[in-house]
XYZ file of C-alpha atoms in Angstrom:
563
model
C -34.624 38.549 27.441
C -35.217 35.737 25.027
C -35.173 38.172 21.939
C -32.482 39.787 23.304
C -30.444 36.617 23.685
C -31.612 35.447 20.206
C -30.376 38.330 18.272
C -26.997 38.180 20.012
C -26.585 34.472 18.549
C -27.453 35.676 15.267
C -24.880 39.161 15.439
C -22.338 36.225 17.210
C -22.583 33.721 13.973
C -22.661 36.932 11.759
C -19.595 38.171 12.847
C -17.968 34.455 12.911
C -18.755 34.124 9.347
C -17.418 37.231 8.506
C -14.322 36.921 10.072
C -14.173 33.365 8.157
C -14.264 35.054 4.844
C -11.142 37.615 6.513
C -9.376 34.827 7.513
C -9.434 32.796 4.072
C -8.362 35.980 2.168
C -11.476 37.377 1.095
C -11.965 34.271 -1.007
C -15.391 33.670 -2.442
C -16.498 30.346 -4.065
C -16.671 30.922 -8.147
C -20.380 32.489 -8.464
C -21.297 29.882 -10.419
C -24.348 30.817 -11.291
C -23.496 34.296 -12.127
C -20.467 34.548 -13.682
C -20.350 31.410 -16.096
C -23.610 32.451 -17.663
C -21.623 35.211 -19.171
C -18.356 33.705 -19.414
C -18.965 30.247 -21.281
C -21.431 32.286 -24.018
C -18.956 32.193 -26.470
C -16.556 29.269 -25.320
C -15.156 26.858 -28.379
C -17.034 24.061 -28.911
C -14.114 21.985 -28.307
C -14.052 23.618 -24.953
C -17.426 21.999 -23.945
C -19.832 19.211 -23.180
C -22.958 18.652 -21.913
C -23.849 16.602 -19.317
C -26.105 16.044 -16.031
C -25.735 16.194 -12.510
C -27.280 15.656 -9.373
C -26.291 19.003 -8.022
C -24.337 21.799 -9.456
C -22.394 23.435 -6.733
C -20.414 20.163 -5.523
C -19.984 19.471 -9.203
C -18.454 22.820 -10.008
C -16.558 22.098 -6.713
C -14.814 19.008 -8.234
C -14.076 20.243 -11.521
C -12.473 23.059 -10.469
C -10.188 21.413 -7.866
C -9.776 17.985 -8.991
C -9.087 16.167 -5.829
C -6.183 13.542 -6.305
C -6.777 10.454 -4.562
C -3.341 9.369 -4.493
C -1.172 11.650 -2.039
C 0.489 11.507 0.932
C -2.433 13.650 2.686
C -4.679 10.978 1.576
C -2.789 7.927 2.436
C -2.881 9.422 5.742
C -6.899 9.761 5.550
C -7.021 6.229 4.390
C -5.117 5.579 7.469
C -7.476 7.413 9.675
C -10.425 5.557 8.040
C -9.233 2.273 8.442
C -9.406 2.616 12.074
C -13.067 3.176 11.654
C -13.493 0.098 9.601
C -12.073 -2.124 12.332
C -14.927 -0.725 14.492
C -16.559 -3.362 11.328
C -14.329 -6.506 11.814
C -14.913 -6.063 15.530
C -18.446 -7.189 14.606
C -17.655 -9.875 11.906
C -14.970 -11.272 14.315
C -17.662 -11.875 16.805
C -20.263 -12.592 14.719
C -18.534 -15.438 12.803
C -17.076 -16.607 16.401
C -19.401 -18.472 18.413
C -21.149 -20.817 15.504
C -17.690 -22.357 15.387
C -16.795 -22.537 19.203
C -20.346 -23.623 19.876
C -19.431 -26.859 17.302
C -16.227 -27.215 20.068
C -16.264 -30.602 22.244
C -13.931 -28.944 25.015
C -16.730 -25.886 24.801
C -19.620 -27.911 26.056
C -17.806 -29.888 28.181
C -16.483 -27.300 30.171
C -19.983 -25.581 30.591
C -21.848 -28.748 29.629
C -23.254 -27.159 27.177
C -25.324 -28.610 23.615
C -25.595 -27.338 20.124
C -28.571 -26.537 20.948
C -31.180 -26.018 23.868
C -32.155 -23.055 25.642
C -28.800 -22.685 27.539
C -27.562 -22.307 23.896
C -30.298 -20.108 23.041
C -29.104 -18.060 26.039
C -25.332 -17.549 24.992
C -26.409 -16.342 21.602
C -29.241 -13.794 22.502
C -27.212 -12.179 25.370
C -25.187 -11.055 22.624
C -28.140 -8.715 20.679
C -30.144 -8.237 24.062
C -26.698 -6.359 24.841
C -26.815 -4.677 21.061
C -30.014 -3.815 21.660
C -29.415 -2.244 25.247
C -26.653 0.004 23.607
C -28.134 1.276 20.713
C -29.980 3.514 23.474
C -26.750 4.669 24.852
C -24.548 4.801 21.491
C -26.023 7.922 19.940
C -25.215 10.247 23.244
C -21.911 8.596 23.500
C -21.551 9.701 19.812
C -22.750 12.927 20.354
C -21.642 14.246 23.684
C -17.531 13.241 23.347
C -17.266 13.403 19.500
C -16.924 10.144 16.976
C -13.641 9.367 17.356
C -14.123 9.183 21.016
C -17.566 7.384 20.466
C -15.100 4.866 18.685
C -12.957 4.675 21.967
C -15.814 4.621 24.473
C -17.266 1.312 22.034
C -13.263 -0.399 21.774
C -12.676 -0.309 25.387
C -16.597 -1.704 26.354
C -15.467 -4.428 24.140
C -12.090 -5.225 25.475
C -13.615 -5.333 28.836
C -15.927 -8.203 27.625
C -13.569 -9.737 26.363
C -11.593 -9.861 29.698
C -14.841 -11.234 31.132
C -15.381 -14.146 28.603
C -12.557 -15.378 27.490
C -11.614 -16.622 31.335
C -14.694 -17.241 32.366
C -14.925 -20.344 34.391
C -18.493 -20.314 34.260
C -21.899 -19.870 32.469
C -22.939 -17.045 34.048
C -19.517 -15.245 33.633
C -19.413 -16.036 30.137
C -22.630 -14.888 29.243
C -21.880 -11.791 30.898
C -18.656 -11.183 29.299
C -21.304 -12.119 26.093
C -23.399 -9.111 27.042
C -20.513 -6.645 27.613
C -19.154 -7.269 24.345
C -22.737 -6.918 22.201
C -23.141 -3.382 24.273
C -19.820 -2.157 23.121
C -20.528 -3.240 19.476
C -23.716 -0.961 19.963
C -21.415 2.391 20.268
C -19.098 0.962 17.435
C -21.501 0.464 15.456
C -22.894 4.122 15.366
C -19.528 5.444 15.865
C -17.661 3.980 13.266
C -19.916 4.842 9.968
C -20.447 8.256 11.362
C -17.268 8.929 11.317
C -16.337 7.692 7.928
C -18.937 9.187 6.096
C -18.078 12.859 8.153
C -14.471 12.438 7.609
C -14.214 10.815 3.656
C -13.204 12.831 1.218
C -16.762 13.996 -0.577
C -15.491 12.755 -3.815
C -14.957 9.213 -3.139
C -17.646 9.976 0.236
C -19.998 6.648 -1.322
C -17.076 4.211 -2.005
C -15.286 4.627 0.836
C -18.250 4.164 3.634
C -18.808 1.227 1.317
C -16.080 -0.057 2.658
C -16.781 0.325 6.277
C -18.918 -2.965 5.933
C -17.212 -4.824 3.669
C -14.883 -5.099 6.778
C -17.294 -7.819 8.484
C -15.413 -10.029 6.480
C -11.848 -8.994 7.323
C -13.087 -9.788 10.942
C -15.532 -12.979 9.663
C -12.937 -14.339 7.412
C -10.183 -14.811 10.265
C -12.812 -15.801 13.041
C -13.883 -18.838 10.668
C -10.122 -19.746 10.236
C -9.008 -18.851 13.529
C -11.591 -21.453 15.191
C -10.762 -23.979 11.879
C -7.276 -23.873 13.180
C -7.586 -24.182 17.082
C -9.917 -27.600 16.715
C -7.090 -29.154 16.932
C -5.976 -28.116 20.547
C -7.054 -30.884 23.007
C -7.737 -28.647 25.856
C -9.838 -25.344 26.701
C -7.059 -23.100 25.024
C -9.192 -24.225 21.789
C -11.910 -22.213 22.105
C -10.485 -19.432 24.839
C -7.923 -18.511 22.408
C -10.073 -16.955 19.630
C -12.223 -15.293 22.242
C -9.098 -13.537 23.455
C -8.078 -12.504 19.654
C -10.964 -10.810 19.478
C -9.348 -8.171 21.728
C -7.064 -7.454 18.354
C -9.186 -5.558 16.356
C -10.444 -3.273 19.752
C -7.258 -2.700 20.606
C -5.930 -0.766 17.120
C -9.001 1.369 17.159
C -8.021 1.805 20.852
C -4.643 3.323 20.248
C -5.722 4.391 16.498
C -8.230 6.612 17.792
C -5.954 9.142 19.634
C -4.150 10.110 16.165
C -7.648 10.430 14.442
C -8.869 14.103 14.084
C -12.497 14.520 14.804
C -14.889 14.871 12.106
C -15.141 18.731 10.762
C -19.348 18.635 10.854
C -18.763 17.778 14.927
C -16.205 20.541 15.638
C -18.805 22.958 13.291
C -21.377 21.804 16.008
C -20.018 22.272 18.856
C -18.834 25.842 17.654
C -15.008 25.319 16.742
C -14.952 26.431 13.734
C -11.710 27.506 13.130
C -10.661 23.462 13.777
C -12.798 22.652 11.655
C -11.533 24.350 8.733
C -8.115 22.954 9.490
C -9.188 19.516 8.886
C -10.892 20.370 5.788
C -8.334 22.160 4.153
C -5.611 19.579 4.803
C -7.790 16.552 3.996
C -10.213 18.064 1.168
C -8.194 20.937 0.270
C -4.874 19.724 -0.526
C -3.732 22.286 2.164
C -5.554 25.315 0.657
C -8.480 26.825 2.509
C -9.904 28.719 -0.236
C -10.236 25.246 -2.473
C -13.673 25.243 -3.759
C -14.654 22.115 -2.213
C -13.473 23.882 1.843
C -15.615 26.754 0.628
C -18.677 24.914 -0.326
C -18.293 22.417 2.536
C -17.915 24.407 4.986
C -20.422 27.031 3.853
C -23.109 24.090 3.516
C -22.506 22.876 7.052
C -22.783 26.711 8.932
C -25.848 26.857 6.885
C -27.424 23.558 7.874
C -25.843 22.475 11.596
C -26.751 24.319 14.529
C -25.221 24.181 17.527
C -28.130 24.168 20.029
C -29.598 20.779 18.060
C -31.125 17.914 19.654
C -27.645 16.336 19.460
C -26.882 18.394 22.627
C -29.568 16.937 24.420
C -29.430 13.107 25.228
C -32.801 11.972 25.820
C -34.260 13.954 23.020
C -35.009 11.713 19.749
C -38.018 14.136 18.928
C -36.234 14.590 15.815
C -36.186 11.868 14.334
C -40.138 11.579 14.115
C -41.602 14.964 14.583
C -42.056 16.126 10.679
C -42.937 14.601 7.612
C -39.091 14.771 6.288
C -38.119 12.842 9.392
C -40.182 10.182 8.639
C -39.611 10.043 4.944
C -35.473 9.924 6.393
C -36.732 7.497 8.783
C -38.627 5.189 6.132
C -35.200 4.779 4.353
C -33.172 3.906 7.655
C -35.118 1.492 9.079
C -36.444 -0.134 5.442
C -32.563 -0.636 5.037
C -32.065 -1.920 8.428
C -35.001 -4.642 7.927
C -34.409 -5.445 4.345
C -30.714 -6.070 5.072
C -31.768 -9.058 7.415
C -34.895 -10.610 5.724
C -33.812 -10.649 2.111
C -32.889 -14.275 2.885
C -29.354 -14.027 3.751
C -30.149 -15.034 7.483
C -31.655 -18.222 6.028
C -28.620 -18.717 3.706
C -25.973 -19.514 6.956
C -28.561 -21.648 8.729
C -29.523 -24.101 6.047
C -26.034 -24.379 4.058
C -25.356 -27.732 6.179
C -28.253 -28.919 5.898
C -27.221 -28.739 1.926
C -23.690 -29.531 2.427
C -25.144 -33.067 3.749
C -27.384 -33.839 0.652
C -24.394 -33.787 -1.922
C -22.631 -36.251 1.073
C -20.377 -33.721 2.883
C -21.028 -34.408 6.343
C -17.756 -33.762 8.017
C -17.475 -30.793 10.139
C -14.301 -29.247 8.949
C -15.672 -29.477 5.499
C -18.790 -27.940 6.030
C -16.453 -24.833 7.460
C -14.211 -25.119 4.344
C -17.205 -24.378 2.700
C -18.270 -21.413 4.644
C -14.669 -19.905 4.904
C -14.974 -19.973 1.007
C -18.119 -18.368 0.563
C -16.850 -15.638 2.832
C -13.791 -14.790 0.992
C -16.134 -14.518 -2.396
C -18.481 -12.425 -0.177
C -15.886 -10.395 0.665
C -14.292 -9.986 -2.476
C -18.034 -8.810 -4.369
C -18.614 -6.336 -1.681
C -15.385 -4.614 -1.745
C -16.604 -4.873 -6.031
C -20.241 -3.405 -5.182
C -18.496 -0.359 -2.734
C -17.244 0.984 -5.955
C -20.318 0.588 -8.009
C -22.566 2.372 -5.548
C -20.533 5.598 -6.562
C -20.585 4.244 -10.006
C -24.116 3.094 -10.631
C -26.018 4.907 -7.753
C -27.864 3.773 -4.514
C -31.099 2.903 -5.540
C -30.167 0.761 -8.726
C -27.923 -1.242 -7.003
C -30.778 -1.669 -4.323
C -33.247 -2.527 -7.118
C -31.660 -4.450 -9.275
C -30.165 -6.540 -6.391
C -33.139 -7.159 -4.619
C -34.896 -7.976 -8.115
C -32.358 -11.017 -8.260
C -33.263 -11.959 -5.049
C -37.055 -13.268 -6.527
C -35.438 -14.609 -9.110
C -32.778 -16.419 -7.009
C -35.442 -17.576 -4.647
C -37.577 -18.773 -6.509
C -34.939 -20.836 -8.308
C -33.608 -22.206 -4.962
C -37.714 -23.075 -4.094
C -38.091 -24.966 -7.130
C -34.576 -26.978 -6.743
C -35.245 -27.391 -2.513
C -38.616 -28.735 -3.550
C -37.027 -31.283 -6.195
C -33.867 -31.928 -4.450
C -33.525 -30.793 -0.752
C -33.876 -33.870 1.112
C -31.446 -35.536 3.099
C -32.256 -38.867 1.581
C -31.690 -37.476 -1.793
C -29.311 -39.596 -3.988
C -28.973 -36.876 -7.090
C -26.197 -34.749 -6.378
C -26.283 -32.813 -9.549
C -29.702 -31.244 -8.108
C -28.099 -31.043 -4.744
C -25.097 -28.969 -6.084
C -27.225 -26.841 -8.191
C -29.672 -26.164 -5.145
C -26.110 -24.772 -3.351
C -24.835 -22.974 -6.623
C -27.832 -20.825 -6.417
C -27.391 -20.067 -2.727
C -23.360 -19.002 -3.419
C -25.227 -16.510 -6.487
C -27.607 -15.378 -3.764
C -24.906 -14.638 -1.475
C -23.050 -13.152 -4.192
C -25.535 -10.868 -5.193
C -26.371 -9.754 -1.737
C -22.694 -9.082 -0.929
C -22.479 -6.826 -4.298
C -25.424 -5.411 -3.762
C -26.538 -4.736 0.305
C -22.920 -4.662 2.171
C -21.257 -1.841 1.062
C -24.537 0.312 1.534
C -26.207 -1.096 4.610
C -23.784 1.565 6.354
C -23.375 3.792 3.756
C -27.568 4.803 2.878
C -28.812 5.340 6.309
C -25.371 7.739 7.308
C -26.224 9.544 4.422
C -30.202 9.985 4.851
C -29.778 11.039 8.414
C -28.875 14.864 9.486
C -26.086 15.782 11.061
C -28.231 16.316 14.631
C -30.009 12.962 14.311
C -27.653 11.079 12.972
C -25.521 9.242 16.062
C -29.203 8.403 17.442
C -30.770 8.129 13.699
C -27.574 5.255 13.784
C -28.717 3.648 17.291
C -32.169 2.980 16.102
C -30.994 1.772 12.781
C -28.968 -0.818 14.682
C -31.350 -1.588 17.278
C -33.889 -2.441 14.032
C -31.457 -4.848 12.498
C -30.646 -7.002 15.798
C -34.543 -6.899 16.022
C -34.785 -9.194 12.488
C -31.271 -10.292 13.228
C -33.088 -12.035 16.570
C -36.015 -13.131 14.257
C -33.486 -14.778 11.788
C -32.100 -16.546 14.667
C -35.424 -17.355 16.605
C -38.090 -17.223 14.400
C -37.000 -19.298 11.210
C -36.026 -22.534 12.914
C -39.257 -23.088 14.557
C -41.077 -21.906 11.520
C -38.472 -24.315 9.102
C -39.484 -27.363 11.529
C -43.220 -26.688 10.079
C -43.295 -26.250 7.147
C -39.763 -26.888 5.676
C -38.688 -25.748 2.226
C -42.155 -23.768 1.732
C -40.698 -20.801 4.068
C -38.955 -19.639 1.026
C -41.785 -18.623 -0.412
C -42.202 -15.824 2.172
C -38.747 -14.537 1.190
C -39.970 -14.582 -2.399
C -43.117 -12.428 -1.539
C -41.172 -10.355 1.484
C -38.345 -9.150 -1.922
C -41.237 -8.339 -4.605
C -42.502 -5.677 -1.690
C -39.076 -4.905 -0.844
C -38.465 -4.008 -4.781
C -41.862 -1.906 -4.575
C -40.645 0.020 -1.355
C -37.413 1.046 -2.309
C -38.577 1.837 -5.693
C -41.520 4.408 -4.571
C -39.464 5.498 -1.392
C -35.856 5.311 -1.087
C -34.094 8.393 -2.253
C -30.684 8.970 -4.214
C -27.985 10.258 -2.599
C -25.429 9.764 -5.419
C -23.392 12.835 -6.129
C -24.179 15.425 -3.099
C -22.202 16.698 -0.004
C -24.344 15.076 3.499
C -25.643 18.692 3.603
C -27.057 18.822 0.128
C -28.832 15.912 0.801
C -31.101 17.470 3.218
C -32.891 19.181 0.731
C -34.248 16.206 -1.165
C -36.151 15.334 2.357
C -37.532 19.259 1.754
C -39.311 18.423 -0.971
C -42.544 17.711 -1.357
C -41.687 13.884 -2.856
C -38.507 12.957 -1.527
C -37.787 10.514 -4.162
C -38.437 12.267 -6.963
C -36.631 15.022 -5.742
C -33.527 12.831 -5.650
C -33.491 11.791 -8.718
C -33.814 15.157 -10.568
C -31.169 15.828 -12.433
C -29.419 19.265 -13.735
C -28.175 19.639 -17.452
C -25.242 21.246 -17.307
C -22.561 22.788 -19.909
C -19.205 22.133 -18.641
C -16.159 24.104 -19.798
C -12.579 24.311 -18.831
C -13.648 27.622 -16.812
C -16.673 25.800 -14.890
C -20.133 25.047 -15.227
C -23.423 26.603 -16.515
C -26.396 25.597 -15.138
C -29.077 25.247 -17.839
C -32.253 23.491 -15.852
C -33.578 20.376 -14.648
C -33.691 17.544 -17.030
C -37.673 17.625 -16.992
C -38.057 20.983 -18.195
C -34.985 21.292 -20.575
């Protein structure tokens, strides 16, 4: 019976595939490999240039339809994608929020609350123990109902926290309202990227999930001014007010999400193929469905999705861990997820006043001045770095970043040492100590925001990736929880000398993602599988083709090493 069932699945996709090819007119993608090898043999030199690629089939794809990333079918893409990246400032909204409110005199005098204590302590970790609680739930969410709806599901969690916190009248409703909201970030936070990466355009596929994060600081940016602003109010309106605003951002991807299509790889999965194609010949085809990239696309994903994967089943994350690829896809998700938290920039927020009061500014709407600034740079550099990562590729962004970090590091050590105490009289040090934080920050904006969603998307599978996402985020609220925990008790000790463990934490970092991390530049999600194939990922990856390009297409004339 089994057999028997077996080879009727296999007859069933035969015959859907076959009736694809009947329904896009017998089309066929160019042969590549066949035909050009005779065709280009006696092109004009004029006619030709060498050059290398990562892989040849998505670069023949390109060349021969030259996607155009200005028309009105991509304006309405953009449109669609932008509703993903609010699933983004949902999380920098929140996540700049309550530092500011927490500073609020109404605040803790309504709850009778401190800056700090364990009641404190409380209202902050709520927040990731509810992150953390989701990222269990997000992937099936993602999974079972599609990402766009995986996008709704997280919006509306959130809204309902919100309607829990922002009238809460008291503790315990307002930490509950806390929890609600970190839950729903969870499902948005797995949702979101998923759906960017499945639904961008594969030509512009790395800058535009670059994006996705550089929207923590469209959410961030107002939070810090929104709270700024509302000081001023001499009553509980000061602080419930932003809480309620925070309702904004879920409510557009609430109502954007019902003119979103869903993602073609999650239609191909759950066998609705003929949807599928739709979407990818009006958003990747320019309307055509026998473009070459539809063809190849589409081809790639009937080769490598099933529809009987371990996305179908909820409590199954066997996949993620049970071969040598997965953990090689693994290595690079949750090395990301770490290294995006403990390259210092969760010790760069909490000692910046510290600083600020050194160089004599003590006031509190200074010392947020400060911040607000530093997050508009921030943002501005990461929106930079989302178009490099195309550019320049993954990994040298990663390593060249992270190789600033020692040097930044240790150049913020050596000033600390000198000049980082509070009874320090020479400003000039004190400035300079603060300059080399803002390059840090710089650097890490450029460098780790635009790909902290964008690398582990890509080095997940179609089937693994919603849950692939959910452990990725429950790793980063694990060091996000040690950034918040760990270093204030351990900065008591020993003071300026923690720095040094950031110094020796980025030298392994550098060695890890140089002997590890794969490429991903310049592949569809499906091609990338193949890298995890091979027998050393990461060499694999960074392979490349020589190619002869023409006007009529490419020739394929070996890898680089053997050319």
């Amino acid at each position: 019976m089994t057999n028997h069932n077996n080879h009727f699945r296999m007859e069933d996709s035969s015959e859907r595939k076959g009736d694809l090819e009947h329904s896009l007119e017998g089309a066929h993608y160019r042969n590549t490999y066949n035909s050009l090898s005779s065709a280009t043999t006696h092109v004009q030199a004029e006619q030709q240039h060498i050059t290398t690629v990562a892989h040849v089939g998505f670069s023949d794809a390109l060349i021969a339809q030259k996607p155009k990333p200005f028309t009105k079918t991509m304006f309405k893409l953009y449109f669609f994608l932008t509703v993903a990246f609010l699933n983004s400032c949902i999380n920098g909204y929140d996540g700049s929020l309550m530092s500011g409110i927490n500073a609020m005199n109404t605040y803790q005098d309504y709850f009778n609350m401190k800056t700090v204590g364990s009641k404190t302590g409380l209202v902050f970790s709520v927040y990731t123990i509810g992150n953390i609680v989701g990222s269990f739930f997000c992937g099936p969410f993602t999974d079972w109902w599609g990402r766009r709806w995986g996008m709704f599901i997280g919006a509306s969690i959130i809204i309902a926290g919100t309607c829990v916190q922002a009238p809460a009248t008291n503790q315990a409703m307002f930490i509950g309202g806390r929890f609600i909201l970190g839950f729903g970030v969870a499902t948005c936070a797995t949702a979101g990227p998923s759906y960017v990466a499945e639904m961008a355009h594969p030509a512009w596929r790395g800058t535009l999930t670059g994006l996705y994060n550089t929207f923590w600081f469209v959410g961030g940016i107002p939070a810090t001014w929104t709270v700024y602003g509302t000081q001023s109010i001499p009553n509980n309106l000061s602080w419930r007010l932003p809480i309620w605003l925070q309702a904004v951002a879920s409510g557009l991807v609430l109502m954007g999400c019902l003119f979103c299509p869903e993602t073609p790889r999650w239609l191909v999965s759950n066998d609705r193929h003929e949807e599928a194609i739709r979407v990818m010949t009006k958003y990747h085809g320019e309307g055509n469905r026998n473009s070459p990239i539809v063809l190849l696309t589409y081809r790639e994903m009937i080769e490598e999705i099933v529809t009987e994967g371990s996305d179908k089943r909820w409590w199954d994350y066997a996949d993620l861990f049970n071969s040598r690829a997965a953990w090689w896809r693994m290595a690079c998700v949750m090395g990301m997820g770490f290294f995006g938290q403990w390259s210092g920039n969760g010790a760069v927020s909490y000692f910046m006043p510290v600083l600020l009061e050194t160089i004599g500014v003590t006031e509190e709407r200074a010392q947020l001045r400060y911040n607000a600034i530093l997050n508009v740079i921030s943002f501005v550099m990461a929106t930079v770095g989302a178009r490099f990562v195309d550019r320049l590729g993954r990994r040298p962004v990663l390593l060249i970043g992270t190789s600033c970090f020692v040097v930044w590091w240790t150049a913020i050590t050596t000033l600390t040492a000198i000049y980082g105490d509070k009874n320090n009289e020479n400003t000039m040090g004190a400035r300079a100590t603060i300059a080399m934080i803002y390059v840090f920050g710089i650097t890490y904006s450029f460098a780790y925001t635009p790909l902290q969603a964008l690398y582990p998307v890509e080095c997940l599978s179609y089937e693994t990736r919603a849950k692939g996402m959910g452990v990725y985020n429950l790793m980063v609220n694990i060091a996000s929880f040690f950034n918040t925990y760990a270093i204030p008790t351990v900065w008591e000790r020993i003071k300026w000398r923690f720095y040094f463990v950031y110094i020796a934490w980025d030298v392994f970092e550098v060695a890890f993602i140089y002997f590890f991390f794969v490429e991903t530049k310049g592949r569809t999600l499906e091609e990338i599988n193949e890298i995890f194939e091979a027998p050393y990922p990461k060499n694999k990856s960074i392979q490349k083709h020589i190619v002869v390009v023409t006007d009529r297409g490419i020739l394929d004339k070996g890898l680089e090493d053997h050319y």
